[in-house]
Tab-separated table of C-alpha atoms in Angstrom:
chain	number	residue	atom	x	y	z
A	9	UNK	CA	15.422	25.462	87.362
A	10	UNK	CA	12.290	23.024	87.612
A	11	UNK	CA	9.226	24.364	86.054
A	12	UNK	CA	5.857	22.811	87.079
A	13	UNK	CA	2.836	23.424	84.866
A	14	UNK	CA	-0.902	21.911	85.869
A	15	UNK	CA	-2.656	20.461	83.296
A	16	UNK	CA	-5.794	23.266	83.361
A	17	UNK	CA	-3.051	25.641	82.141
A	18	UNK	CA	-2.446	23.736	79.370
A	19	UNK	CA	-5.973	24.339	77.983
A	20	UNK	CA	-5.420	26.607	75.514
A	21	UNK	CA	-2.810	24.334	73.778
A	22	UNK	CA	-4.887	21.469	74.030
A	23	UNK	CA	-7.467	23.848	71.852
A	24	UNK	CA	-4.407	24.642	69.544
A	25	UNK	CA	-3.730	21.377	68.892
A	26	UNK	CA	-7.382	20.186	68.554
A	27	UNK	CA	-7.534	23.327	66.078
A	28	UNK	CA	-4.427	22.487	63.764
A	29	UNK	CA	-5.434	18.548	63.440
A	30	UNK	CA	-9.327	19.084	62.715
A	31	UNK	CA	-7.847	20.986	59.574
A	32	UNK	CA	-5.275	18.585	58.650
A	33	UNK	CA	-7.704	15.238	59.118
A	34	UNK	CA	-10.855	15.220	57.330
A	35	UNK	CA	-13.653	12.550	59.167
A	36	UNK	CA	-16.839	11.824	57.279
A	37	UNK	CA	-19.767	13.523	58.210
A	38	UNK	CA	-17.568	16.726	59.145
A	39	UNK	CA	-16.330	19.914	57.657
A	40	UNK	CA	-12.966	20.854	57.691
A	41	UNK	CA	-11.553	22.193	61.050
A	42	UNK	CA	-14.917	21.011	62.544
A	43	UNK	CA	-14.061	17.606	63.771
A	44	UNK	CA	-14.925	16.866	67.853
A	45	UNK	CA	-11.546	16.798	69.881
A	46	UNK	CA	-12.197	13.119	70.922
A	47	UNK	CA	-12.971	11.372	67.667
A	48	UNK	CA	-9.666	13.761	66.431
A	49	UNK	CA	-7.781	12.064	69.076
A	50	UNK	CA	-9.288	8.395	68.390
A	51	UNK	CA	-7.889	8.701	64.466
A	52	UNK	CA	-4.364	10.056	65.795
A	53	UNK	CA	-3.859	8.651	69.424
A	54	UNK	CA	-4.025	10.445	72.593
A	55	UNK	CA	-0.128	10.276	72.690
A	56	UNK	CA	0.270	12.026	69.465
A	57	UNK	CA	-2.116	14.911	70.550
A	58	UNK	CA	-0.109	15.312	74.219
A	59	UNK	CA	2.796	15.666	71.992
A	60	UNK	CA	2.180	18.324	70.108
A	61	UNK	CA	0.877	19.969	73.089
A	62	UNK	CA	4.244	19.591	74.932
A	63	UNK	CA	6.163	20.902	71.958
A	64	UNK	CA	4.065	24.325	71.806
A	65	UNK	CA	3.776	24.398	75.262
A	66	UNK	CA	7.633	24.285	76.477
A	67	UNK	CA	8.840	27.302	74.660
A	68	UNK	CA	5.947	29.809	76.099
A	69	UNK	CA	6.286	27.826	79.483
A	70	UNK	CA	10.208	28.101	79.996
A	71	UNK	CA	9.754	32.271	79.242
A	72	UNK	CA	7.382	33.083	81.624
A	73	UNK	CA	9.382	31.015	84.265
A	74	UNK	CA	12.806	32.988	83.136
A	75	UNK	CA	10.885	35.504	83.553
A	76	UNK	CA	8.979	34.770	87.229
A	77	UNK	CA	12.357	34.166	88.534
A	78	UNK	CA	13.850	37.561	86.947
A	79	UNK	CA	17.212	35.873	85.878
A	80	UNK	CA	19.137	36.854	83.011
A	81	UNK	CA	19.538	33.744	80.411
A	82	UNK	CA	22.286	33.303	77.890
A	83	UNK	CA	22.126	31.213	74.825
A	84	UNK	CA	19.388	28.154	74.265
A	85	UNK	CA	18.603	26.327	77.557
A	86	UNK	CA	18.769	22.117	77.438
A	87	UNK	CA	15.098	21.333	78.804
A	88	UNK	CA	14.972	17.731	79.826
A	89	UNK	CA	10.706	16.371	80.603
A	90	UNK	CA	10.666	14.915	83.843
A	91	UNK	CA	7.229	14.213	84.691
A	92	UNK	CA	4.093	14.269	82.392
A	93	UNK	CA	1.081	12.672	84.215
A	94	UNK	CA	-2.282	12.856	81.863
A	95	UNK	CA	-4.828	15.127	83.383
A	96	UNK	CA	-2.431	15.936	86.570
A	97	UNK	CA	1.039	17.738	85.594
A	98	UNK	CA	3.662	18.766	83.134
A	99	UNK	CA	7.159	18.559	84.865
A	100	UNK	CA	9.997	19.751	82.839
A	101	UNK	CA	13.768	21.125	83.774
A	102	UNK	CA	15.867	23.652	81.965
A	103	UNK	CA	19.447	24.222	82.091
A	104	UNK	CA	20.639	27.321	80.781
A	105	UNK	CA	23.569	29.598	81.105
A	106	UNK	CA	23.346	32.781	83.096
A	107	UNK	CA	24.671	36.097	82.260
A	108	UNK	CA	27.887	36.700	84.725
A	109	UNK	CA	27.972	39.511	86.475
A	110	UNK	CA	30.343	42.575	84.747
A	111	UNK	CA	32.122	45.003	87.205
A	112	UNK	CA	31.879	48.186	84.690
A	113	UNK	CA	34.619	50.529	85.258
A	114	UNK	CA	34.816	54.154	85.623
A	115	UNK	CA	35.380	55.151	81.394
A	116	UNK	CA	37.029	58.456	82.713
A	117	UNK	CA	40.163	56.717	83.384
A	118	UNK	CA	40.202	54.676	80.202
A	119	UNK	CA	42.704	56.326	78.213
A	120	UNK	CA	43.338	55.440	74.571
A	121	UNK	CA	45.774	56.813	71.537
A	122	UNK	CA	44.825	56.819	67.910
A	123	UNK	CA	46.281	58.163	64.539
A	124	UNK	CA	45.783	61.512	63.902
A	125	UNK	CA	43.516	63.092	61.077
A	126	UNK	CA	45.645	63.977	58.494
A	127	UNK	CA	44.314	65.067	55.518
A	128	UNK	CA	46.777	64.938	52.428
A	129	UNK	CA	46.985	66.302	49.181
A	130	UNK	CA	48.166	62.671	48.113
A	131	UNK	CA	44.501	61.042	49.446
A	132	UNK	CA	43.051	64.766	47.613
A	133	UNK	CA	44.932	63.637	44.682
A	134	UNK	CA	44.161	60.168	44.721
A	135	UNK	CA	40.267	60.927	44.643
A	136	UNK	CA	40.667	63.301	41.704
A	137	UNK	CA	42.300	60.337	39.803
A	138	UNK	CA	39.973	57.929	40.632
A	139	UNK	CA	37.361	60.577	39.017
A	140	UNK	CA	39.300	60.797	36.324
A	141	UNK	CA	39.456	57.250	35.604
A	142	UNK	CA	35.562	56.638	35.900
A	143	UNK	CA	35.382	59.416	32.811
A	144	UNK	CA	38.212	57.995	30.818
A	145	UNK	CA	38.358	56.818	27.280
A	146	UNK	CA	39.630	53.275	26.480
A	147	UNK	CA	41.100	53.264	23.324
A	148	UNK	CA	42.946	50.212	21.488
A	149	UNK	CA	46.556	49.719	21.377
A	150	UNK	CA	49.093	47.837	19.443
A	151	UNK	CA	51.792	47.027	22.141
A	152	UNK	CA	52.174	44.069	24.733
A	153	UNK	CA	49.990	44.317	28.103
A	154	UNK	CA	50.908	46.995	30.511
A	155	UNK	CA	49.764	46.978	34.201
A	156	UNK	CA	46.542	49.164	34.276
A	157	UNK	CA	45.356	47.896	30.444
A	158	UNK	CA	41.985	46.834	29.903
A	159	UNK	CA	42.037	42.996	28.112
A	160	UNK	CA	39.681	40.932	26.623
A	161	UNK	CA	41.075	37.416	27.336
A	162	UNK	CA	40.141	33.810	27.076
A	163	UNK	CA	40.839	31.510	30.260
A	164	UNK	CA	41.179	27.312	30.903
A	165	UNK	CA	41.901	25.613	33.526
A	166	UNK	CA	43.053	22.003	34.120
A	167	UNK	CA	44.095	19.993	37.195
A	168	UNK	CA	45.666	16.760	36.761
A	169	UNK	CA	45.142	16.891	33.109
A	170	UNK	CA	41.089	17.357	33.853
A	171	UNK	CA	39.740	20.144	32.387
A	172	UNK	CA	38.113	22.616	34.947
A	173	UNK	CA	34.745	23.997	33.612
A	174	UNK	CA	33.990	26.566	36.398
A	175	UNK	CA	37.547	28.078	36.062
A	176	UNK	CA	36.913	28.574	31.811
A	177	UNK	CA	35.337	31.224	29.833
A	178	UNK	CA	35.664	33.672	26.932
A	179	UNK	CA	36.072	36.805	26.209
A	180	UNK	CA	36.341	38.133	29.571
A	181	UNK	CA	36.489	41.554	30.329
A	182	UNK	CA	39.531	42.618	32.516
A	183	UNK	CA	41.668	45.239	34.321
A	184	UNK	CA	45.409	44.443	34.374
A	185	UNK	CA	46.280	44.676	38.249
A	186	UNK	CA	42.596	44.436	39.731
A	187	UNK	CA	43.289	41.403	41.487
A	188	UNK	CA	39.587	40.441	40.677
A	189	UNK	CA	39.719	37.252	38.704
A	190	UNK	CA	42.500	34.320	39.333
A	191	UNK	CA	45.161	34.754	41.545
A	192	UNK	CA	48.463	34.805	39.070
A	193	UNK	CA	46.799	36.111	36.534
A	194	UNK	CA	47.973	40.019	36.626
A	195	UNK	CA	51.488	38.814	36.780
A	196	UNK	CA	51.271	36.094	34.073
A	197	UNK	CA	49.595	38.614	31.835
A	198	UNK	CA	51.932	41.068	31.352
A	199	UNK	CA	53.884	41.159	28.389
A	200	UNK	CA	51.525	39.175	26.478
A	201	UNK	CA	50.576	40.384	22.921
A	202	UNK	CA	47.135	40.015	21.165
A	203	UNK	CA	46.628	36.387	19.854
A	204	UNK	CA	49.485	34.830	22.509
A	205	UNK	CA	48.882	32.653	25.232
A	206	UNK	CA	50.509	32.177	28.587
A	207	UNK	CA	50.174	29.415	31.027
A	208	UNK	CA	50.792	30.182	34.920
A	209	UNK	CA	49.843	27.679	37.914
A	210	UNK	CA	47.026	29.074	40.276
A	211	UNK	CA	45.535	27.801	43.865
A	212	UNK	CA	41.670	27.527	43.007
A	213	UNK	CA	38.869	28.758	46.157
A	214	UNK	CA	36.029	27.426	44.831
A	215	UNK	CA	34.025	24.626	42.839
A	216	UNK	CA	34.660	20.496	42.749
A	217	UNK	CA	38.359	21.329	42.483
A	218	UNK	CA	38.403	23.822	45.851
A	219	UNK	CA	42.611	24.062	47.048
A	220	UNK	CA	43.918	22.202	43.884
A	221	UNK	CA	46.390	23.637	41.991
A	222	UNK	CA	45.327	24.254	38.632
A	223	UNK	CA	47.392	24.778	35.282
A	224	UNK	CA	45.949	28.100	33.705
A	225	UNK	CA	46.075	29.169	30.386
A	226	UNK	CA	45.287	32.961	29.489
A	227	UNK	CA	44.780	34.044	25.649
A	228	UNK	CA	44.835	37.845	25.240
A	229	UNK	CA	42.148	38.982	22.337
A	230	UNK	CA	42.887	42.857	22.831
A	231	UNK	CA	43.936	44.961	24.788
A	232	UNK	CA	42.946	49.035	25.908
A	233	UNK	CA	44.737	51.674	27.047
A	234	UNK	CA	42.638	54.152	29.338
A	235	UNK	CA	43.133	57.838	27.957
A	236	UNK	CA	41.655	59.925	31.060
A	237	UNK	CA	40.765	64.215	30.739
A	238	UNK	CA	43.003	67.002	31.798
A	239	UNK	CA	42.230	68.209	35.397
A	240	UNK	CA	40.784	71.162	33.969
A	241	UNK	CA	37.920	73.713	34.632
A	242	UNK	CA	35.880	72.199	31.364
A	243	UNK	CA	36.199	68.094	33.302
A	244	UNK	CA	35.039	69.788	36.753
A	245	UNK	CA	31.631	71.079	34.965
A	246	UNK	CA	31.638	67.760	33.573
A	247	UNK	CA	31.802	65.822	36.681
A	248	UNK	CA	30.349	67.414	39.230
A	249	UNK	CA	27.725	70.482	39.739
A	250	UNK	CA	31.344	72.670	40.571
A	251	UNK	CA	32.129	75.267	37.534
A	252	UNK	CA	35.926	75.432	38.399
A	253	UNK	CA	38.325	72.372	39.136
A	254	UNK	CA	39.639	74.414	42.720
A	255	UNK	CA	35.861	73.976	43.141
A	256	UNK	CA	36.115	70.508	42.729
A	257	UNK	CA	39.229	69.781	44.382
A	258	UNK	CA	37.790	71.526	47.553
A	259	UNK	CA	34.500	69.213	47.543
A	260	UNK	CA	36.740	66.642	47.739
A	261	UNK	CA	39.096	67.537	50.085
A	262	UNK	CA	35.780	67.741	52.230
A	263	UNK	CA	35.075	63.755	51.463
A	264	UNK	CA	38.165	62.981	52.076
A	265	UNK	CA	38.005	64.700	55.889
A	266	UNK	CA	34.529	63.050	56.327
A	267	UNK	CA	36.116	59.583	55.484
A	268	UNK	CA	39.134	60.178	57.904
A	269	UNK	CA	36.672	60.667	60.650
A	270	UNK	CA	34.559	57.996	60.130
A	271	UNK	CA	37.857	55.796	59.936
A	272	UNK	CA	39.054	57.346	63.165
A	273	UNK	CA	35.531	56.619	65.023
A	274	UNK	CA	35.947	52.971	63.871
A	275	UNK	CA	39.414	53.133	65.325
A	276	UNK	CA	38.401	54.940	68.447
A	277	UNK	CA	35.443	52.119	69.074
A	278	UNK	CA	38.058	49.295	68.301
A	279	UNK	CA	40.590	50.443	71.073
A	280	UNK	CA	38.117	51.141	73.425
A	281	UNK	CA	36.519	47.572	73.200
A	282	UNK	CA	40.182	46.380	73.276
A	283	UNK	CA	41.030	48.297	76.153
A	284	UNK	CA	37.340	46.888	78.401
A	285	UNK	CA	38.238	43.252	76.831
A	286	UNK	CA	41.462	43.123	78.575
A	287	UNK	CA	41.417	44.421	81.542
A	288	UNK	CA	37.898	43.304	82.367
A	289	UNK	CA	37.210	39.720	83.844
A	290	UNK	CA	34.025	38.438	81.426
A	291	UNK	CA	33.920	34.655	81.634
A	292	UNK	CA	32.148	33.107	78.253
A	293	UNK	CA	29.772	30.202	79.191
A	294	UNK	CA	31.492	27.376	77.244
A	295	UNK	CA	28.130	26.013	75.833
A	296	UNK	CA	27.617	29.515	74.107
A	297	UNK	CA	30.742	29.793	73.051
A	298	UNK	CA	30.508	25.985	71.534
A	299	UNK	CA	27.094	27.152	69.969
A	300	UNK	CA	29.042	30.015	67.987
A	301	UNK	CA	31.580	27.972	66.684
A	302	UNK	CA	28.930	25.125	65.502
A	303	UNK	CA	27.584	28.061	63.931
A	304	UNK	CA	30.686	29.470	62.143
A	305	UNK	CA	32.212	25.891	61.143
A	306	UNK	CA	28.828	25.001	59.456
A	307	UNK	CA	29.108	28.537	57.431
A	308	UNK	CA	32.610	27.499	56.086
A	309	UNK	CA	31.856	24.095	54.753
A	310	UNK	CA	28.466	25.187	53.770
A	311	UNK	CA	30.426	27.608	51.489
A	312	UNK	CA	32.538	24.278	50.044
A	313	UNK	CA	29.104	22.039	49.490
A	314	UNK	CA	29.811	20.367	53.079
A	315	UNK	CA	32.935	18.997	51.831
A	316	UNK	CA	35.219	18.051	54.887
A	317	UNK	CA	38.156	17.248	52.338
A	318	UNK	CA	37.815	20.566	50.305
A	319	UNK	CA	37.905	22.300	53.578
A	320	UNK	CA	41.288	20.358	54.560
A	321	UNK	CA	42.444	21.204	50.761
A	322	UNK	CA	41.923	24.463	51.025
A	323	UNK	CA	43.682	25.233	54.552
A	324	UNK	CA	46.439	22.993	53.278
A	325	UNK	CA	47.021	25.363	50.100
A	326	UNK	CA	46.933	28.447	52.786
A	327	UNK	CA	49.583	26.886	54.973
A	328	UNK	CA	47.090	25.925	57.506
A	329	UNK	CA	45.927	22.898	59.368
A	330	UNK	CA	42.534	22.166	60.781
A	331	UNK	CA	43.440	22.372	64.143
A	332	UNK	CA	44.913	25.761	63.196
A	333	UNK	CA	41.326	26.821	61.762
A	334	UNK	CA	39.802	25.273	64.685
A	335	UNK	CA	41.784	27.163	67.292
A	336	UNK	CA	40.777	30.684	65.568
A	337	UNK	CA	37.479	29.759	65.203
A	338	UNK	CA	37.033	29.170	69.182
A	339	UNK	CA	39.324	32.321	69.717
A	340	UNK	CA	37.140	34.337	67.745
A	341	UNK	CA	33.923	32.854	68.993
A	342	UNK	CA	35.168	33.405	72.760
A	343	UNK	CA	35.781	37.016	71.944
A	344	UNK	CA	32.659	37.562	70.009
A	345	UNK	CA	30.549	36.237	72.996
A	346	UNK	CA	32.697	38.190	75.430
A	347	UNK	CA	31.896	41.403	73.394
A	348	UNK	CA	28.262	40.905	73.826
A	349	UNK	CA	28.193	39.725	77.240
A	350	UNK	CA	30.158	43.337	77.754
A	351	UNK	CA	28.230	45.857	75.629
A	352	UNK	CA	24.847	43.930	76.559
A	353	UNK	CA	25.754	44.750	80.158
A	354	UNK	CA	26.747	48.209	79.537
A	355	UNK	CA	23.401	48.767	77.788
A	356	UNK	CA	21.795	47.221	80.986
A	357	UNK	CA	23.590	49.813	83.288
A	358	UNK	CA	23.284	53.144	81.030
A	359	UNK	CA	19.238	52.156	80.218
A	360	UNK	CA	20.187	51.901	76.716
A	361	UNK	CA	17.198	52.260	74.440
A	362	UNK	CA	16.653	51.745	70.790
A	363	UNK	CA	14.006	54.014	68.997
A	364	UNK	CA	11.612	52.475	66.444
A	365	UNK	CA	13.703	55.150	64.044
A	366	UNK	CA	16.841	53.625	64.856
A	367	UNK	CA	15.776	50.114	64.268
A	368	UNK	CA	14.078	50.690	61.271
A	369	UNK	CA	17.659	52.549	59.845
A	370	UNK	CA	19.453	49.378	60.715
A	371	UNK	CA	16.950	47.616	58.527
A	372	UNK	CA	17.265	49.685	55.399
A	373	UNK	CA	20.982	49.320	55.968
A	374	UNK	CA	21.258	46.092	56.325
A	375	UNK	CA	18.904	45.147	53.160
A	376	UNK	CA	20.746	47.386	51.221
A	377	UNK	CA	24.084	45.414	52.181
A	378	UNK	CA	22.233	42.079	50.750
A	379	UNK	CA	20.290	43.714	47.965
A	380	UNK	CA	17.330	42.929	48.695
A	381	UNK	CA	13.985	45.167	49.918
A	382	UNK	CA	13.847	46.161	53.628
A	383	UNK	CA	10.590	44.517	53.657
A	384	UNK	CA	12.339	40.945	52.637
A	385	UNK	CA	15.157	41.321	54.676
A	386	UNK	CA	12.345	41.581	57.540
A	387	UNK	CA	10.900	38.700	56.269
A	388	UNK	CA	13.751	36.806	55.959
A	389	UNK	CA	15.398	37.430	59.805
A	390	UNK	CA	11.600	36.723	60.752
A	391	UNK	CA	11.874	33.105	59.470
A	392	UNK	CA	15.394	33.062	61.058
A	393	UNK	CA	13.552	34.349	64.126
A	394	UNK	CA	16.695	36.409	64.516
A	395	UNK	CA	14.677	40.577	64.873
A	396	UNK	CA	15.926	40.012	68.346
A	397	UNK	CA	19.406	40.139	67.168
A	398	UNK	CA	18.978	42.506	64.726
A	399	UNK	CA	17.668	44.759	68.265
A	400	UNK	CA	20.476	43.820	70.496
A	401	UNK	CA	22.526	44.608	68.090
A	402	UNK	CA	21.092	48.119	67.947
A	403	UNK	CA	21.539	48.126	71.432
A	404	UNK	CA	24.941	47.079	71.630
A	405	UNK	CA	26.206	50.030	69.078
A	406	UNK	CA	24.565	52.558	71.033
A	407	UNK	CA	25.692	51.296	74.199
A	408	UNK	CA	29.652	51.395	72.524
A	409	UNK	CA	28.949	55.193	72.000
A	410	UNK	CA	27.828	56.233	74.988
A	411	UNK	CA	31.084	54.523	76.503
A	412	UNK	CA	33.207	56.248	74.125
A	413	UNK	CA	32.040	59.755	74.996
A	414	UNK	CA	33.402	59.627	77.672
A	415	UNK	CA	37.251	57.829	77.510
A	416	UNK	CA	39.668	60.260	77.211
A	417	UNK	CA	40.898	59.824	73.543
A	418	UNK	CA	44.283	60.975	71.969
A	419	UNK	CA	45.885	61.294	68.757
A	420	UNK	CA	49.413	60.109	68.356
A	421	UNK	CA	50.695	63.663	67.872
A	422	UNK	CA	49.211	64.361	71.709
A	423	UNK	CA	46.305	66.358	70.532
A	424	UNK	CA	42.708	65.676	72.400
A	425	UNK	CA	39.963	63.979	69.957
A	426	UNK	CA	36.306	65.225	70.159
A	427	UNK	CA	34.835	62.257	70.609
A	428	UNK	CA	31.109	64.154	70.682
A	429	UNK	CA	31.902	65.614	67.046
A	430	UNK	CA	31.995	61.685	65.837
A	431	UNK	CA	30.006	60.236	67.897
A	432	UNK	CA	27.620	62.824	69.197
A	433	UNK	CA	26.195	63.133	72.614
A	434	UNK	CA	23.994	59.753	73.960
A	435	UNK	CA	20.433	60.321	74.592
A	436	UNK	CA	17.469	57.818	75.280
A	437	UNK	CA	14.694	60.736	74.787
A	438	UNK	CA	13.576	58.526	71.912
A	439	UNK	CA	10.906	56.053	72.276
A	440	UNK	CA	11.646	52.779	72.808
A	441	UNK	CA	11.125	50.081	69.497
A	442	UNK	CA	8.604	47.623	69.816
A	443	UNK	CA	9.953	44.805	71.427
A	444	UNK	CA	12.348	46.252	73.932
A	445	UNK	CA	13.861	44.037	77.034
A	446	UNK	CA	12.422	40.716	76.408
A	447	UNK	CA	13.273	39.530	72.985
A	448	UNK	CA	16.663	41.633	73.511
A	449	UNK	CA	17.072	39.750	76.973
A	450	UNK	CA	17.815	36.225	75.429
A	451	UNK	CA	19.230	37.202	72.602
A	452	UNK	CA	23.299	36.029	72.859
């Protein structure tokens, strides 16, 4: 795409550039921000002003060109300035991937099968047991450690005789069998008595020695077992708003059913999406996939202090290699890009809109996930220029839900599954959120 910008159209950009320079540069005889443009140019040079103007103008002029040409782009453009004549014209080219046309099917022809919605006594008993554990009491015992005990332990670790500080600590509380601490600990500690120690080996997953095999020493300081309250009416009154154990069990069954429905809804979404990805031709632009691959690799290495050697050691400890890792990342990235293209095409075909309440709900949900306030989350996504991505994510979710509503879903027993109960009926009656369309159009 070739774009020509007459210099007279750059006047607002020049004004902003001069205003910014006037705030940064102090000239004798002029108050801050009041120095004339000619004197500012004389100080920094015309070339510096032009560079600032061009850098500021390119994103806006590119977006205007995309809008005027009515093209649907994906990913970031590769922009090259081909001509810049001071006082006359700015010309640049923008090479960018275009969203592919996707022939969407008749959704009523799609059949998927999912697991049946089964509410077993075992599942309810598991919830009751979990509730009893929350109200249990810990009592010290004079015996070796058993699975399920709560212990206080001291840990130390070495790699090739060198102490690993980040894997050493005293007075750690741990539930045996929970797998919450270092790998191999739960197996090693069973049968050990108070004041006894035991060595075992474990592969470290973080820190300076990530991927290295360490010799870990665990010393048992104390052992406690949990005594559970009886599951009776008295317990129901203690642990809930109910007066009887039967009422509590009925409520737990309702909760289990709710969770099972959420799980079944997730399985339906996944299977519908997989079916569409398998049956439709959805080309993934190479440049967009590469950008996604680079981003995922950066995130992986970032967690290892940007040390490629640590990544190689970690992969080796997992029985993998860098080649397998790169292939998995590429496959994941390609599927992610194809999924986004598919859901965006569905959203456009369905006229899917995002209400302000829906966007706010997603922001609050994401903020809770990261343990921050909604205001702080909004500030972070705005700084990262990712508010459009949040909007696009909500829109894609709604688009998929609208498809699921028309797909034929049965469980493995042959019974039809009522998806309207799980997803509701799609509705576009809400007012669209601010930023609808333009910001989402160029999101990946």
